[in-house]
Amino acid sequence: MIMTIVNLIILLFVPFLMLGLIKKTKSFWAGRKGPSIFQPLYDFIRLIKKDFVISKTTSVVFNIAPVFAISTVLFAAMFVPLATGSAIISIPVGVIVFSYTLGLGKFMSIVAAMDTGSSFEGMGASREACFTSIVEPAFFILIASVMLLTGNYTFDSLSHIISNAGSYGILITIFAVVVLFIMILTEGSRVPVDDPATHLELTMIHEVMILDNSGSDLAIYSWANGIKMLLISSLIACMVIPHHLPVLMHVLCYLSVLGIVSIAIGTVESGMARIRMSHVFEFIFVMSSLALVVLSLVMARMFGG
Amino acid sequence: MAKWIKVKNNTKINLSDIPGMRIDELREQIIELGKRPIGFFGKDWGFGYVRLFVVLADDANCDLYISSAIFAPNDKSYESITQYVPSFHIFEREFYEQFGIEPLHHPWLKPVRQNQDKYPFFEMEGEEVHQVAVGPIHAGVIEPGHFRFMCNGETVYHLEIMLGYQHRGVEDMMMKNPSNQLAESINGDSAIAYSIAYSQAIETLKGFEISNKAQLIRKAALEMERMAIQIGDMGAIAGDIAYLMGAAVFGATRTLVINTMLEFSGSRFGRGLVTVGGVNYDFKEETIQKALETFDKVGKDVDRMAKTMLKNSTVMSRLEKTGTVSMEKARDIGLVGMAAKASGVELDTRFDFPDKWMSELGITRKPFKGSGDVNSRFKLRYKEVKESLSMIKKIFNKLKDYKDEPIIVDGVNNNYASDAMVVSLSEGWRGEIVHIVMTDINRKISRYKIKDPSFNNWYGLALAVRNNGVSDFPLCNKSFNLSYSGNDL
């Protein structure tokens, strides 16, 4: 019970801290002081208190989409091992439910963006749909390979890579972490795929889809996006934290992994420019190729000499 | 009678010396001469007559050619010049809008500043073709302008730019109540260049010359303005491609430059510095020393950051081959200033129409090899910052020789020359700023014509984004950084 409460608190509040830490890291590289690490949380509280404006051209789809956005990520979170190292629901088909629940949320936000009838949001929606469709197979190849290796069909299999595959396991873990990191950048709409700080509608992907949302709707969208980043980071944490640690140790390790991921995102964002839109595919395809490398390593381990 | 009168920059011309002819003859003359238009404007000539003045620039020989044509009250159209010389397109559109005399067979006869509600957009049809309309109100704190993209998927086939939201009737205001304050506010980011162009024109018409010291101070201020804006724009380009470090460093460096301007003139943008008769503020020795130290740091910072940035592969992949305007196109449509230089067309009034200081200070033109893409425009800015820095140092050095000269000379209360005209060019950071002032026999200003470089260059932006991704438009736009208010007047 206490574990669930700890997990829940971390799930709901740490995303803001991650976003704050990314901003802080970016400010550090830019030689600035930067806003407080709690600023995203303050923004959330400010926005959630506000009323929202709804465009006359929208229908009911637009109104219910934010609810889908937040409920789908929270539902998906139940299948992911969080701070204490175990998921609330640990069932063999968990990964598929996880992916397609997130997919449903994304579908709803795409449909809601189209619902506004704005040409910007249409463009954003088509970009988002396009990139997601490339992320999905890479993610499945990765997780399926790991499951094949460990013989465990839940997300827990991620934490058994090293114990199952020895030195191969270390290689697999490294590649898998890179794949998941690129997934965070893509799904979390970060540089080099997207630029969360831009004000230029024509170049946006995620931001432009929620251009018509304001007040509490906007707050919910950014919250859901933060939670999504946290969930994928949790998969990384799952892989790199040795299991059977004492619970407290595990929670601490988990939080530090989230911190490292945030700092890494901030550093990547500071050090490179955004990729040209037509080249983003190539960047995301790196995920697929690395996932295939993982698959071949698994094959080598299982059937090799 | 000669067909053209040949004059220099900033010289008084008697209106009676300007040849007048029929428009058909003038068109033949323009085609034959083959020079670049910098002025093409009408003036109400009384009793329903309209006189069309044409000013052409011969950049190689620092000459200006002026001629005119007269339209009788019932002449409501003429064969357009644009058919033969494309660079006249925007000038003829403006003339049509202001005087209602239609250039026949003009390929692109659209409003320049008026009639926003029924603008004849170019239409494309097809299953995957879609239009994206942006503005006139934009997400950033920028001026208003409407952009309409005809896209196929993510690719822009055509961009139409509709301006005029900032039209304030500046030419009329300048005619009735000319002042430096007004000239400075025509285009806020070129306040000094505008103020210089205005002051030079008025000084010529009033027939007096300012002191050497004031000339040098103006020159230094103009270069400081250029440097500040170019550094700021380098930062803005970095910001648009989400290259955080560039945006941060260039942004901070620009502040150093404009703060130096603040110490010299009390305004970060140099407002109130230039005045008719000279300058209002002396550049003091200790401030100059401090400024030189600051500029050393500026030079180093810009150098280091620009080099780091140009070495970054992700940055280069965004800048290279984005938004290209070829040299032929740039020449055909008559781009000027920075946009032209980046495409390899060397137009710079500082060197094309040099004042005495250019040779005295030993400043020579260093040609820029550009391919007309965003990368070229970025590198050109970097080059201009370096050049401005070395020019400023030379000017500051020279200033010591004229320590005891006054900064402002008397002559402001002179009368204007009667029935005269003057063409005054000054090189703002965007390119040539043209002020043409005419007086009547009552020694009053009877026509004030302004041409901002943006007036020529907006069409260049439309060409630059063709066949580029729609998401690259902001980057192309920022690399040109054209002025809305300078175009709309």
Coordinates of N, CA and C in Angstrom, one line a residue, chain B residues 140-305:
Chain B
G140 N 5.3 35.7 -32.5 CA 6.4 36.5 -31.8 C 6.0 37.9 -31.8
V141 N 6.8 38.7 -31.1 CA 6.6 40.1 -31.1 C 7.2 40.8 -32.3
I142 N 6.5 40.6 -33.4 CA 7.0 41.2 -34.7 C 5.9 41.9 -35.3
E143 N 6.3 42.5 -36.5 CA 5.3 43.4 -37.2 C 4.3 42.6 -37.9
P144 N 3.2 43.2 -38.3 CA 2.1 42.4 -39.0 C 2.4 42.3 -40.5
G145 N 2.1 41.1 -41.0 CA 2.2 40.8 -42.4 C 1.6 39.5 -42.7
H146 N 0.9 39.3 -43.8 CA 0.2 38.1 -44.1 C 1.0 37.2 -45.1
F147 N 1.2 36.0 -44.7 CA 1.9 35.1 -45.6 C 1.0 34.0 -46.0
R148 N 0.9 33.6 -47.3 CA 0.1 32.5 -47.7 C 1.0 31.5 -48.5
F149 N 1.0 30.3 -48.0 CA 1.9 29.3 -48.6 C 1.0 28.4 -49.4
M150 N 1.4 28.1 -50.7 CA 0.7 27.1 -51.5 C 1.6 25.9 -51.3
C151 N 1.2 24.8 -50.6 CA 2.0 23.7 -50.3 C 1.5 22.4 -51.0
N152 N 2.5 21.6 -51.2 CA 2.1 20.2 -51.5 C 2.8 19.4 -50.4
G153 N 2.0 18.9 -49.5 CA 2.6 18.2 -48.4 C 3.4 19.2 -47.6
E154 N 4.6 18.9 -47.3 CA 5.5 19.8 -46.6 C 6.3 20.7 -47.4
T155 N 6.1 20.6 -48.7 CA 6.9 21.4 -49.6 C 6.2 22.7 -50.1
V156 N 6.8 23.8 -50.0 CA 6.2 25.0 -50.5 C 6.4 25.2 -51.9
Y157 N 5.4 25.4 -52.7 CA 5.5 25.7 -54.1 C 5.6 27.2 -54.4
H158 N 4.8 27.9 -53.6 CA 4.7 29.3 -53.8 C 4.3 30.0 -52.5
L159 N 4.9 31.1 -52.3 CA 4.6 31.9 -51.2 C 4.2 33.3 -51.6
E160 N 3.0 33.7 -51.1 CA 2.6 35.1 -51.4 C 2.6 35.9 -50.2
I161 N 3.2 37.1 -50.3 CA 3.4 37.9 -49.1 C 2.6 39.2 -49.3
M162 N 1.7 39.4 -48.4 CA 0.8 40.5 -48.5 C 1.1 41.5 -47.3
L163 N 1.5 42.7 -47.7 CA 1.9 43.6 -46.7 C 1.0 44.9 -46.8
G164 N 1.4 45.8 -46.0 CA 0.6 47.1 -46.0 C -0.1 47.4 -44.7
Y165 N 0.0 46.5 -43.7 CA -0.7 46.7 -42.5 C -0.1 47.9 -41.7
Q166 N 1.1 48.2 -42.0 CA 1.8 49.3 -41.3 C 1.8 50.6 -42.0
H167 N 1.0 50.7 -43.0 CA 1.0 51.9 -43.9 C 0.5 53.1 -43.0
R168 N 1.4 54.1 -42.9 CA 1.1 55.2 -42.0 C 1.1 56.5 -42.8
G169 N 1.4 56.5 -44.1 CA 1.5 57.7 -44.8 C 2.8 58.5 -44.5
V170 N 3.9 57.8 -44.3 CA 5.1 58.4 -43.9 C 5.6 59.4 -44.9
E171 N 5.5 59.1 -46.2 CA 6.0 60.1 -47.2 C 5.3 61.4 -47.0
D172 N 4.0 61.4 -46.8 CA 3.3 62.6 -46.7 C 3.7 63.3 -45.4
M173 N 3.9 62.6 -44.3 CA 4.3 63.2 -43.1 C 5.6 63.9 -43.2
M174 N 6.5 63.2 -43.9 CA 7.9 63.7 -44.1 C 7.8 65.0 -44.9
M175 N 6.9 65.0 -45.8 CA 6.8 66.2 -46.7 C 6.3 67.4 -45.9
K176 N 5.3 67.1 -45.0 CA 4.7 68.2 -44.3 C 5.5 68.7 -43.1
N177 N 6.0 67.7 -42.3 CA 6.7 68.1 -41.1 C 8.0 67.2 -41.0
P178 N 9.0 67.5 -41.9 CA 10.2 66.7 -41.8 C 10.9 66.9 -40.5
S179 N 11.4 65.8 -39.9 CA 12.2 66.0 -38.7 C 13.1 64.7 -38.6
N180 N 14.1 64.8 -37.8 CA 15.0 63.6 -37.5 C 14.2 62.6 -36.7
Q181 N 13.4 63.1 -35.8 CA 12.6 62.1 -35.0 C 11.7 61.3 -35.8
L182 N 11.1 61.9 -36.8 CA 10.2 61.2 -37.7 C 11.0 60.2 -38.6
A183 N 12.1 60.7 -39.1 CA 12.9 59.8 -40.0 C 13.4 58.6 -39.2
E184 N 13.8 58.8 -38.0 CA 14.3 57.7 -37.2 C 13.2 56.6 -36.9
S185 N 12.0 57.1 -36.8 CA 10.9 56.1 -36.5 C 10.3 55.4 -37.7
I186 N 10.8 55.7 -38.9 CA 10.2 55.1 -40.0 C 10.5 53.6 -39.9
N187 N 11.7 53.3 -39.6 CA 12.1 51.9 -39.5 C 13.1 51.8 -38.3
G188 N 12.5 51.3 -37.2 CA 13.3 51.4 -35.9 C 14.6 50.7 -35.9
D189 N 14.8 49.7 -36.6 CA 16.1 49.0 -36.5 C 17.2 49.6 -37.4
S190 N 16.8 50.6 -38.2 CA 17.7 51.3 -39.0 C 17.6 52.8 -38.7
A191 N 17.4 53.1 -37.5 CA 17.2 54.5 -37.1 C 18.3 55.4 -37.6
I192 N 19.5 55.0 -37.4 CA 20.7 55.9 -37.7 C 20.8 56.0 -39.2
A193 N 20.7 54.9 -39.9 CA 20.8 55.0 -41.4 C 19.7 55.9 -42.0
Y194 N 18.5 55.8 -41.5 CA 17.4 56.7 -42.0 C 17.7 58.1 -41.6
S195 N 18.1 58.3 -40.4 CA 18.4 59.7 -40.0 C 19.5 60.3 -40.8
I196 N 20.5 59.5 -41.1 CA 21.6 60.1 -41.9 C 21.1 60.4 -43.3
A197 N 20.3 59.5 -43.9 CA 19.8 59.7 -45.3 C 19.0 61.0 -45.3
Y198 N 18.1 61.2 -44.3 CA 17.3 62.4 -44.2 C 18.2 63.6 -44.1
S199 N 19.1 63.6 -43.1 CA 19.9 64.8 -42.8 C 20.7 65.2 -44.0
Q200 N 21.3 64.2 -44.7 CA 22.1 64.5 -45.9 C 21.3 65.2 -46.9
A201 N 20.1 64.7 -47.1 CA 19.2 65.3 -48.2 C 18.9 66.8 -47.8
I202 N 18.5 67.0 -46.5 CA 18.1 68.3 -46.1 C 19.3 69.3 -46.2
E203 N 20.5 68.8 -45.7 CA 21.7 69.6 -45.7 C 22.1 70.0 -47.2
T204 N 21.9 69.1 -48.1 CA 22.2 69.4 -49.5 C 21.2 70.5 -50.0
L205 N 20.0 70.3 -49.7 CA 19.0 71.2 -50.2 C 19.1 72.6 -49.5
K206 N 19.6 72.6 -48.3 CA 19.9 73.9 -47.6 C 21.2 74.5 -47.9
G207 N 22.0 73.7 -48.6 CA 23.3 74.2 -49.1 C 24.4 74.4 -48.1
F208 N 24.6 73.5 -47.2 CA 25.7 73.6 -46.3 C 26.3 72.2 -46.0
E209 N 27.5 72.3 -45.5 CA 28.2 71.0 -45.2 C 28.5 70.9 -43.7
I210 N 28.4 69.7 -43.2 CA 28.7 69.5 -41.8 C 30.2 69.3 -41.6
S211 N 30.6 69.4 -40.3 CA 32.0 69.3 -40.0 C 32.5 67.8 -40.2
N212 N 33.8 67.7 -40.4 CA 34.4 66.4 -40.6 C 34.2 65.5 -39.4
K213 N 34.2 66.1 -38.2 CA 34.0 65.4 -37.0 C 32.6 64.7 -37.0
A214 N 31.6 65.5 -37.3 CA 30.3 65.0 -37.3 C 30.1 63.9 -38.4
Q215 N 30.8 64.1 -39.5 CA 30.7 63.1 -40.6 C 31.2 61.7 -40.0
L216 N 32.4 61.8 -39.3 CA 33.0 60.6 -38.8 C 32.1 59.9 -37.7
I217 N 31.6 60.8 -36.9 CA 30.7 60.2 -35.8 C 29.5 59.5 -36.4
R218 N 28.9 60.2 -37.4 CA 27.8 59.5 -38.1 C 28.2 58.2 -38.7
K219 N 29.4 58.2 -39.3 CA 29.9 56.9 -39.9 C 30.1 55.8 -38.9
A220 N 30.7 56.2 -37.8 CA 30.9 55.2 -36.7 C 29.6 54.7 -36.2
A221 N 28.6 55.6 -36.0 CA 27.3 55.2 -35.5 C 26.6 54.2 -36.4
L222 N 26.7 54.5 -37.7 CA 26.1 53.7 -38.7 C 26.7 52.3 -38.7
E223 N 28.0 52.2 -38.5 CA 28.6 50.9 -38.4 C 28.3 50.1 -37.1
M224 N 28.1 50.9 -36.0 CA 27.7 50.3 -34.8 C 26.3 49.7 -34.9
E225 N 25.5 50.5 -35.6 CA 24.1 50.0 -35.8 C 24.1 48.7 -36.6
R226 N 24.9 48.7 -37.7 CA 25.1 47.5 -38.5 C 25.5 46.3 -37.7
M227 N 26.6 46.5 -36.9 CA 27.1 45.5 -36.1 C 26.1 44.9 -35.1
A228 N 25.4 45.8 -34.4 CA 24.5 45.3 -33.4 C 23.4 44.4 -34.1
I229 N 22.8 44.9 -35.2 CA 21.7 44.2 -35.8 C 22.2 42.9 -36.4
Q230 N 23.4 42.9 -37.0 CA 23.9 41.6 -37.6 C 24.2 40.6 -36.5
I231 N 24.7 41.0 -35.4 CA 25.0 40.0 -34.3 C 23.7 39.5 -33.8
G232 N 22.7 40.4 -33.6 CA 21.4 40.0 -33.1 C 20.7 39.0 -34.0
D233 N 20.9 39.3 -35.3 CA 20.3 38.3 -36.3 C 21.0 37.0 -36.3
M234 N 22.3 37.0 -36.1 CA 23.0 35.7 -36.1 C 22.4 34.9 -34.9
G235 N 22.2 35.6 -33.8 CA 21.5 34.9 -32.6 C 20.2 34.4 -33.0
A236 N 19.4 35.2 -33.7 CA 18.0 34.9 -34.0 C 18.0 33.6 -35.0
I237 N 19.0 33.6 -35.9 CA 19.1 32.4 -36.8 C 19.4 31.2 -35.9
A238 N 20.3 31.3 -35.0 CA 20.6 30.2 -34.1 C 19.4 29.8 -33.3
G239 N 18.6 30.8 -32.8 CA 17.4 30.5 -32.1 C 16.4 29.7 -32.9
D240 N 16.3 30.1 -34.1 CA 15.3 29.4 -35.0 C 15.5 28.0 -35.2
I241 N 16.8 27.6 -35.2 CA 17.1 26.2 -35.4 C 17.4 25.5 -34.1
A242 N 16.9 26.2 -33.0 CA 17.0 25.6 -31.7 C 18.4 25.3 -31.2
Y243 N 19.4 26.2 -31.7 CA 20.8 26.0 -31.3 C 21.0 27.0 -30.2
L244 N 20.8 26.5 -29.0 CA 20.7 27.3 -27.8 C 21.9 28.2 -27.5
M245 N 23.1 27.6 -27.7 CA 24.3 28.3 -27.3 C 24.5 29.6 -28.2
G246 N 24.3 29.4 -29.5 CA 24.4 30.5 -30.4 C 23.4 31.6 -30.0
A247 N 22.2 31.3 -29.8 CA 21.2 32.3 -29.4 C 21.6 33.0 -28.2
A248 N 22.1 32.3 -27.2 CA 22.5 32.9 -25.9 C 23.7 33.9 -26.1
V249 N 24.7 33.4 -26.7 CA 26.0 34.2 -26.8 C 25.8 35.4 -27.7
F250 N 25.2 35.2 -28.9 CA 25.0 36.3 -29.8 C 24.1 37.4 -29.1
G251 N 23.0 36.9 -28.5 CA 22.1 37.8 -27.8 C 22.8 38.6 -26.8
A252 N 23.7 38.0 -26.0 CA 24.4 38.8 -25.0 C 25.4 39.8 -25.6
T253 N 26.0 39.3 -26.7 CA 27.0 40.2 -27.3 C 26.4 41.4 -27.9
R254 N 25.2 41.2 -28.6 CA 24.5 42.3 -29.2 C 24.2 43.4 -28.1
T255 N 23.9 42.9 -26.9 CA 23.6 43.9 -25.8 C 24.8 44.8 -25.5
L256 N 26.0 44.2 -25.6 CA 27.2 45.0 -25.3 C 27.3 46.1 -26.3
V257 N 27.0 45.8 -27.6 CA 27.1 46.8 -28.6 C 26.1 47.9 -28.4
I258 N 24.8 47.5 -28.2 CA 23.8 48.6 -28.1 C 24.0 49.4 -26.8
N259 N 24.5 48.7 -25.8 CA 24.8 49.5 -24.5 C 25.9 50.5 -24.7
T260 N 26.8 50.2 -25.6 CA 27.9 51.2 -25.9 C 27.2 52.3 -26.6
M261 N 26.3 52.1 -27.5 CA 25.6 53.1 -28.2 C 24.9 54.0 -27.2
L262 N 24.3 53.4 -26.2 CA 23.6 54.1 -25.1 C 24.6 55.1 -24.4
E263 N 25.8 54.6 -24.2 CA 26.8 55.5 -23.5 C 27.1 56.7 -24.4
F264 N 27.2 56.5 -25.7 CA 27.5 57.6 -26.6 C 26.4 58.6 -26.8
S265 N 25.2 58.0 -26.9 CA 24.1 58.9 -27.4 C 22.9 58.9 -26.5
G266 N 22.9 58.2 -25.4 CA 21.7 58.2 -24.6 C 20.6 57.3 -25.1
S267 N 20.8 56.6 -26.2 CA 19.7 55.7 -26.7 C 20.4 54.5 -27.2
R268 N 19.9 53.3 -26.9 CA 20.5 52.1 -27.3 C 20.5 51.9 -28.8
F269 N 19.5 52.6 -29.5 CA 19.4 52.4 -30.9 C 19.9 53.7 -31.6
G270 N 20.6 54.6 -30.9 CA 21.1 55.8 -31.5 C 20.1 56.8 -31.9
R271 N 19.0 56.7 -31.3 CA 18.0 57.8 -31.6 C 18.4 59.1 -31.0
G272 N 18.2 60.1 -31.8 CA 18.6 61.5 -31.3 C 20.0 61.8 -31.5
L273 N 20.8 60.9 -32.0 CA 22.2 61.2 -32.2 C 22.4 62.1 -33.5
V274 N 21.9 61.6 -34.6 CA 22.1 62.4 -35.8 C 21.0 63.5 -35.9
T275 N 21.5 64.6 -36.4 CA 20.6 65.7 -36.6 C 21.0 66.5 -37.8
V276 N 20.1 67.3 -38.4 CA 20.4 68.1 -39.5 C 21.5 69.1 -39.0
G277 N 22.6 69.1 -39.7 CA 23.7 70.0 -39.2 C 24.8 69.3 -38.5
G278 N 24.7 68.0 -38.2 CA 25.7 67.3 -37.6 C 25.2 66.2 -36.7
V279 N 25.8 66.2 -35.5 CA 25.3 65.2 -34.5 C 25.1 65.9 -33.2
N280 N 24.2 65.3 -32.4 CA 23.8 66.0 -31.1 C 24.8 65.7 -30.0
Y281 N 25.5 64.5 -30.1 CA 26.4 64.1 -29.0 C 27.8 63.9 -29.5
D282 N 28.7 64.5 -28.7 CA 30.2 64.3 -29.0 C 30.6 62.9 -28.5
F283 N 31.5 62.3 -29.3 CA 32.0 61.0 -28.8 C 33.3 61.3 -28.0
K284 N 33.2 61.2 -26.7 CA 34.2 61.6 -25.8 C 35.4 60.6 -25.8
E285 N 36.6 61.1 -25.5 CA 37.8 60.3 -25.5 C 37.6 59.1 -24.6
E286 N 37.2 59.3 -23.3 CA 37.1 58.2 -22.4 C 36.1 57.1 -22.8
T287 N 35.0 57.6 -23.4 CA 33.9 56.7 -23.8 C 34.4 55.9 -25.0
I288 N 35.2 56.5 -25.8 CA 35.8 55.8 -27.0 C 36.7 54.7 -26.5
Q289 N 37.5 55.0 -25.5 CA 38.4 54.0 -24.9 C 37.7 52.8 -24.4
K290 N 36.6 53.1 -23.7 CA 35.8 52.1 -23.1 C 35.2 51.3 -24.2
A291 N 34.7 52.0 -25.2 CA 34.0 51.3 -26.3 C 35.0 50.3 -27.0
L292 N 36.2 50.8 -27.2 CA 37.2 50.0 -27.9 C 37.4 48.7 -27.1
E293 N 37.5 48.8 -25.8 CA 37.7 47.6 -25.0 C 36.5 46.7 -25.2
T294 N 35.3 47.2 -25.1 CA 34.1 46.4 -25.3 C 34.1 45.7 -26.6
F295 N 34.5 46.5 -27.7 CA 34.4 45.9 -29.0 C 35.5 44.8 -29.2
D296 N 36.6 44.9 -28.5 CA 37.5 43.8 -28.5 C 36.9 42.5 -28.0
K297 N 36.2 42.7 -26.9 CA 35.5 41.5 -26.4 C 34.4 41.0 -27.3
V298 N 33.7 42.0 -27.9 CA 32.6 41.6 -28.9 C 33.2 40.8 -30.0
G299 N 34.3 41.3 -30.5 CA 35.0 40.7 -31.7 C 35.4 39.3 -31.3
K300 N 36.0 39.1 -30.2 CA 36.4 37.8 -29.8 C 35.2 36.8 -29.6
D301 N 34.2 37.3 -28.9 CA 33.0 36.4 -28.6 C 32.3 36.0 -29.9
V302 N 32.1 37.0 -30.8 CA 31.5 36.7 -32.1 C 32.3 35.7 -32.9
D303 N 33.6 35.9 -32.9 CA 34.5 35.0 -33.6 C 34.4 33.6 -33.1
R304 N 34.5 33.5 -31.8 CA 34.5 32.1 -31.2 C 33.2 31.4 -31.4
M305 N 32.1 32.2 -31.2 CA 30.8 31.5 -31.3 C 30.5 31.1 -32.8

